[in-house]
Tab-separated table of C-alpha atoms in Angstrom:
chain	number	residue	atom	x	y	z
A	1	MET	CA	2.273	40.901	-24.401
A	2	PHE	CA	2.121	43.654	-21.778
A	3	GLU	CA	5.049	46.014	-21.762
A	4	LYS	CA	6.583	46.730	-18.382
A	5	SER	CA	7.061	50.330	-17.310
A	6	ASP	CA	10.507	51.849	-16.926
A	7	GLU	CA	10.051	51.786	-13.162
A	8	GLN	CA	9.290	48.050	-13.166
A	9	LEU	CA	12.291	47.308	-15.366
A	10	ILE	CA	14.559	49.458	-13.198
A	11	ALA	CA	13.413	47.714	-10.017
A	12	LYS	CA	14.062	44.294	-11.557
A	13	ALA	CA	17.412	45.380	-13.014
A	14	LEU	CA	18.516	46.631	-9.604
A	15	GLN	CA	17.639	43.199	-8.198
A	16	GLY	CA	20.047	41.649	-10.691
A	17	ASN	CA	17.587	40.644	-13.415
A	18	LYS	CA	19.686	40.781	-16.607
A	19	GLN	CA	16.677	40.510	-18.914
A	20	ALA	CA	15.122	43.605	-17.340
A	21	TRP	CA	18.380	45.494	-17.954
A	22	ILE	CA	18.452	44.289	-21.584
A	23	ASN	CA	14.812	45.320	-22.088
A	24	LEU	CA	15.569	48.766	-20.676
A	25	LEU	CA	18.554	49.125	-23.037
A	26	LYS	CA	16.537	47.988	-26.041
A	27	ARG	CA	13.800	50.484	-25.235
A	28	TYR	CA	16.177	53.458	-25.351
A	29	GLU	CA	18.905	52.208	-27.670
A	30	LYS	CA	17.485	53.779	-30.834
A	31	PRO	CA	16.575	57.191	-29.328
A	32	ILE	CA	20.030	57.527	-27.753
A	33	TYR	CA	21.760	56.395	-30.946
A	34	ASN	CA	19.727	58.872	-33.025
A	35	TYR	CA	20.543	61.609	-30.517
A	36	GLY	CA	24.212	60.733	-30.922
A	37	VAL	CA	24.086	60.794	-34.729
A	38	ARG	CA	22.386	64.172	-34.810
A	39	MET	CA	24.722	65.625	-32.196
A	40	THR	CA	28.008	64.232	-33.530
A	41	GLY	CA	27.206	63.708	-37.193
A	42	LYS	CA	28.967	60.338	-37.316
A	43	HIS	CA	27.780	56.761	-36.912
A	44	GLU	CA	30.932	55.678	-35.047
A	45	ASP	CA	30.826	58.622	-32.652
A	46	ALA	CA	27.125	58.014	-32.009
A	47	LEU	CA	27.876	54.396	-31.110
A	48	ASP	CA	30.687	55.499	-28.782
A	49	LEU	CA	28.430	58.078	-27.163
A	50	MET	CA	25.636	55.526	-26.771
A	51	GLN	CA	28.058	53.105	-25.119
A	52	GLU	CA	29.267	55.772	-22.693
A	53	VAL	CA	25.691	56.713	-21.821
A	54	PHE	CA	24.629	53.139	-21.081
A	55	ILE	CA	27.782	52.435	-19.074
A	56	SER	CA	26.990	55.528	-16.980
A	57	VAL	CA	23.392	54.404	-16.569
A	58	TYR	CA	24.516	50.921	-15.506
A	59	ARG	CA	26.945	52.329	-12.946
A	60	ASN	CA	24.492	54.879	-11.581
A	61	LEU	CA	21.094	53.200	-11.897
A	62	ALA	CA	20.911	52.762	-8.130
A	63	THR	CA	21.164	56.556	-7.726
A	64	PHE	CA	18.135	57.220	-9.957
A	65	ARG	CA	15.652	58.783	-7.527
A	66	GLN	CA	12.589	58.564	-9.794
A	67	GLU	CA	11.712	62.200	-9.090
A	68	GLY	CA	11.403	62.698	-12.846
A	69	SER	CA	11.072	60.308	-15.716
A	70	PHE	CA	13.773	57.793	-16.518
A	71	LYS	CA	13.832	59.176	-20.078
A	72	SER	CA	14.703	62.652	-18.766
A	73	TRP	CA	17.422	61.227	-16.518
A	74	LEU	CA	18.809	59.184	-19.413
A	75	PHE	CA	18.899	62.167	-21.773
A	76	ARG	CA	20.514	64.303	-19.085
A	77	ILE	CA	23.323	61.754	-18.965
A	78	ALA	CA	23.470	61.736	-22.780
A	79	HIS	CA	23.642	65.543	-22.798
A	80	TYR	CA	26.590	65.617	-20.414
A	81	ARG	CA	28.376	62.789	-22.242
A	82	CYS	CA	27.912	64.796	-25.435
A	83	ILE	CA	29.492	67.855	-23.816
A	84	GLU	CA	32.425	65.661	-22.752
A	85	PHE	CA	32.642	64.339	-26.318
A	86	TYR	CA	32.945	67.882	-27.680
A	87	ARG	CA	35.590	68.745	-25.110
A	88	ARG	CA	37.657	65.744	-26.215
A	89	LYS	CA	37.127	66.120	-29.942
A	90	ARG	CA	36.581	68.888	-32.431
A	91	PRO	CA	32.918	69.024	-33.549
A	92	MET	CA	33.676	69.544	-37.238
A	93	ASP	CA	36.005	66.691	-38.230
A	94	GLY	CA	34.387	66.512	-41.622
A	95	LEU	CA	30.860	66.851	-42.869
A	96	ASP	CA	31.454	64.270	-45.606
A	97	ASP	CA	31.782	61.564	-42.930
A	98	ILE	CA	28.049	61.604	-42.172
A	99	PRO	CA	26.741	58.102	-42.821
A	100	GLU	CA	24.719	57.371	-45.895
A	101	ILE	CA	21.215	56.139	-45.209
A	102	GLU	CA	20.984	52.523	-46.288
A	103	CYS	CA	17.845	50.993	-47.696
A	104	GLU	CA	17.090	47.312	-48.267
A	105	GLN	CA	14.512	47.944	-50.986
A	106	ALA	CA	14.730	50.099	-54.048
A	107	PRO	CA	14.228	53.620	-52.703
A	108	SER	CA	11.321	55.688	-53.924
A	109	GLU	CA	11.806	59.262	-55.059
A	110	GLN	CA	10.091	60.453	-51.876
A	111	HIS	CA	12.425	58.298	-49.745
A	112	ILE	CA	15.465	59.684	-51.578
A	113	ASP	CA	14.265	63.267	-51.044
A	114	SER	CA	13.672	62.530	-47.362
A	115	ALA	CA	17.133	60.953	-47.008
A	116	ILE	CA	18.758	63.970	-48.652
A	117	GLU	CA	16.850	66.351	-46.383
A	118	ASN	CA	17.854	64.312	-43.321
A	119	ARG	CA	21.499	64.360	-44.355
A	120	LEU	CA	21.385	68.102	-45.022
A	121	LEU	CA	19.766	68.663	-41.630
A	122	ILE	CA	22.476	66.645	-39.872
A	123	GLN	CA	25.156	68.577	-41.785
A	124	ALA	CA	23.534	71.902	-40.931
A	125	MET	CA	23.184	70.925	-37.262
A	126	GLN	CA	26.927	70.248	-37.154
A	127	GLN	CA	27.479	73.925	-37.899
A	128	LEU	CA	25.480	75.065	-34.863
A	129	PRO	CA	27.111	75.772	-31.514
A	130	LEU	CA	26.682	72.883	-29.072
A	131	ALA	CA	24.214	74.789	-26.874
A	132	GLN	CA	21.891	75.489	-29.805
A	133	LYS	CA	22.295	72.018	-31.279
A	134	SER	CA	21.388	70.354	-27.989
A	135	VAL	CA	18.224	72.445	-27.591
A	136	ILE	CA	17.097	71.604	-31.149
A	137	GLU	CA	17.843	67.926	-30.565
A	138	LEU	CA	16.002	67.749	-27.250
A	139	LYS	CA	13.001	69.813	-28.375
A	140	PHE	CA	12.280	68.349	-31.791
A	141	PHE	CA	13.770	64.885	-31.707
A	142	GLY	CA	13.553	64.107	-27.987
A	143	GLN	CA	10.171	65.857	-27.728
A	144	PHE	CA	11.008	67.455	-24.391
A	145	THR	CA	9.244	70.577	-23.103
A	146	PHE	CA	11.213	73.755	-22.481
A	147	ASP	CA	10.957	73.139	-18.742
A	148	GLU	CA	12.385	69.639	-19.192
A	149	ILE	CA	15.167	70.997	-21.425
A	150	ALA	CA	15.976	73.550	-18.746
A	151	GLU	CA	16.185	70.789	-16.155
A	152	LEU	CA	18.312	68.578	-18.421
A	153	THR	CA	20.790	71.259	-19.427
A	154	GLY	CA	20.876	73.526	-16.398
A	155	MET	CA	19.700	76.596	-18.326
A	156	SER	CA	16.466	78.498	-17.851
A	157	ALA	CA	13.433	77.700	-19.988
A	158	ASN	CA	13.630	81.193	-21.524
A	159	THR	CA	17.273	80.649	-22.448
A	160	ALA	CA	16.315	77.347	-24.056
A	161	LYS	CA	13.610	79.116	-26.068
A	162	SER	CA	15.940	81.865	-27.270
A	163	ARG	CA	18.618	79.323	-28.221
A	164	MET	CA	16.045	77.305	-30.123
A	165	TYR	CA	14.786	80.301	-32.086
A	166	GLY	CA	18.348	81.400	-32.839
A	167	ALA	CA	19.219	77.891	-33.969
A	168	LEU	CA	16.133	77.668	-36.167
A	169	GLU	CA	17.123	80.898	-37.911
A	170	LYS	CA	20.634	79.554	-38.527
A	171	LEU	CA	19.284	76.209	-39.721
A	172	LYS	CA	16.863	77.948	-42.063
A	173	THR	CA	19.700	79.955	-43.593
A	174	LEU	CA	22.001	76.941	-43.834
A	175	MET	CA	19.322	74.705	-45.317
A	176	GLU	CA	18.292	77.333	-47.871
A	177	VAL	CA	21.903	77.671	-49.003
A	178	ASP	CA	22.457	73.911	-49.184
A	179	TYR	CA	19.112	73.076	-50.750
A	180	ALA	CA	19.047	75.905	-53.310
């Protein structure tokens, strides 16, 4: 009935409560997966990235100092795991490998248009440099402030802003070409 805070779940998880750990994972599973899909462009890579993030969180939960939010700490880990992913693998394996959006019901025309726009956005984001892609992801999808993005990525807030505006210009051009 009442949802426990991240801090309460963390405290219980550190005491060995498996259900608290599961609840914490469930709370952030979808945002981390979506981050992975938008950053890598592939369902399988997003799942791998999500697994690496949660393994890192499990191993390092005791080191979380609660100076910032757990969400920020979690996305900082996701950001660095994503950088490692790009160091191990080329970012542009193939844009046709982006997963189709599945729908249980008959899709409406509006839903189809939205799915196409989402797919085009993911494809366009794959063409951005990692630094720009991560700022777009954290700002618009993670809803972080520029100060939080700076803290997460190790860049200044002004650098984050300039990368975002540069990325938006590139995305606009790419989306106009693809959608025309």
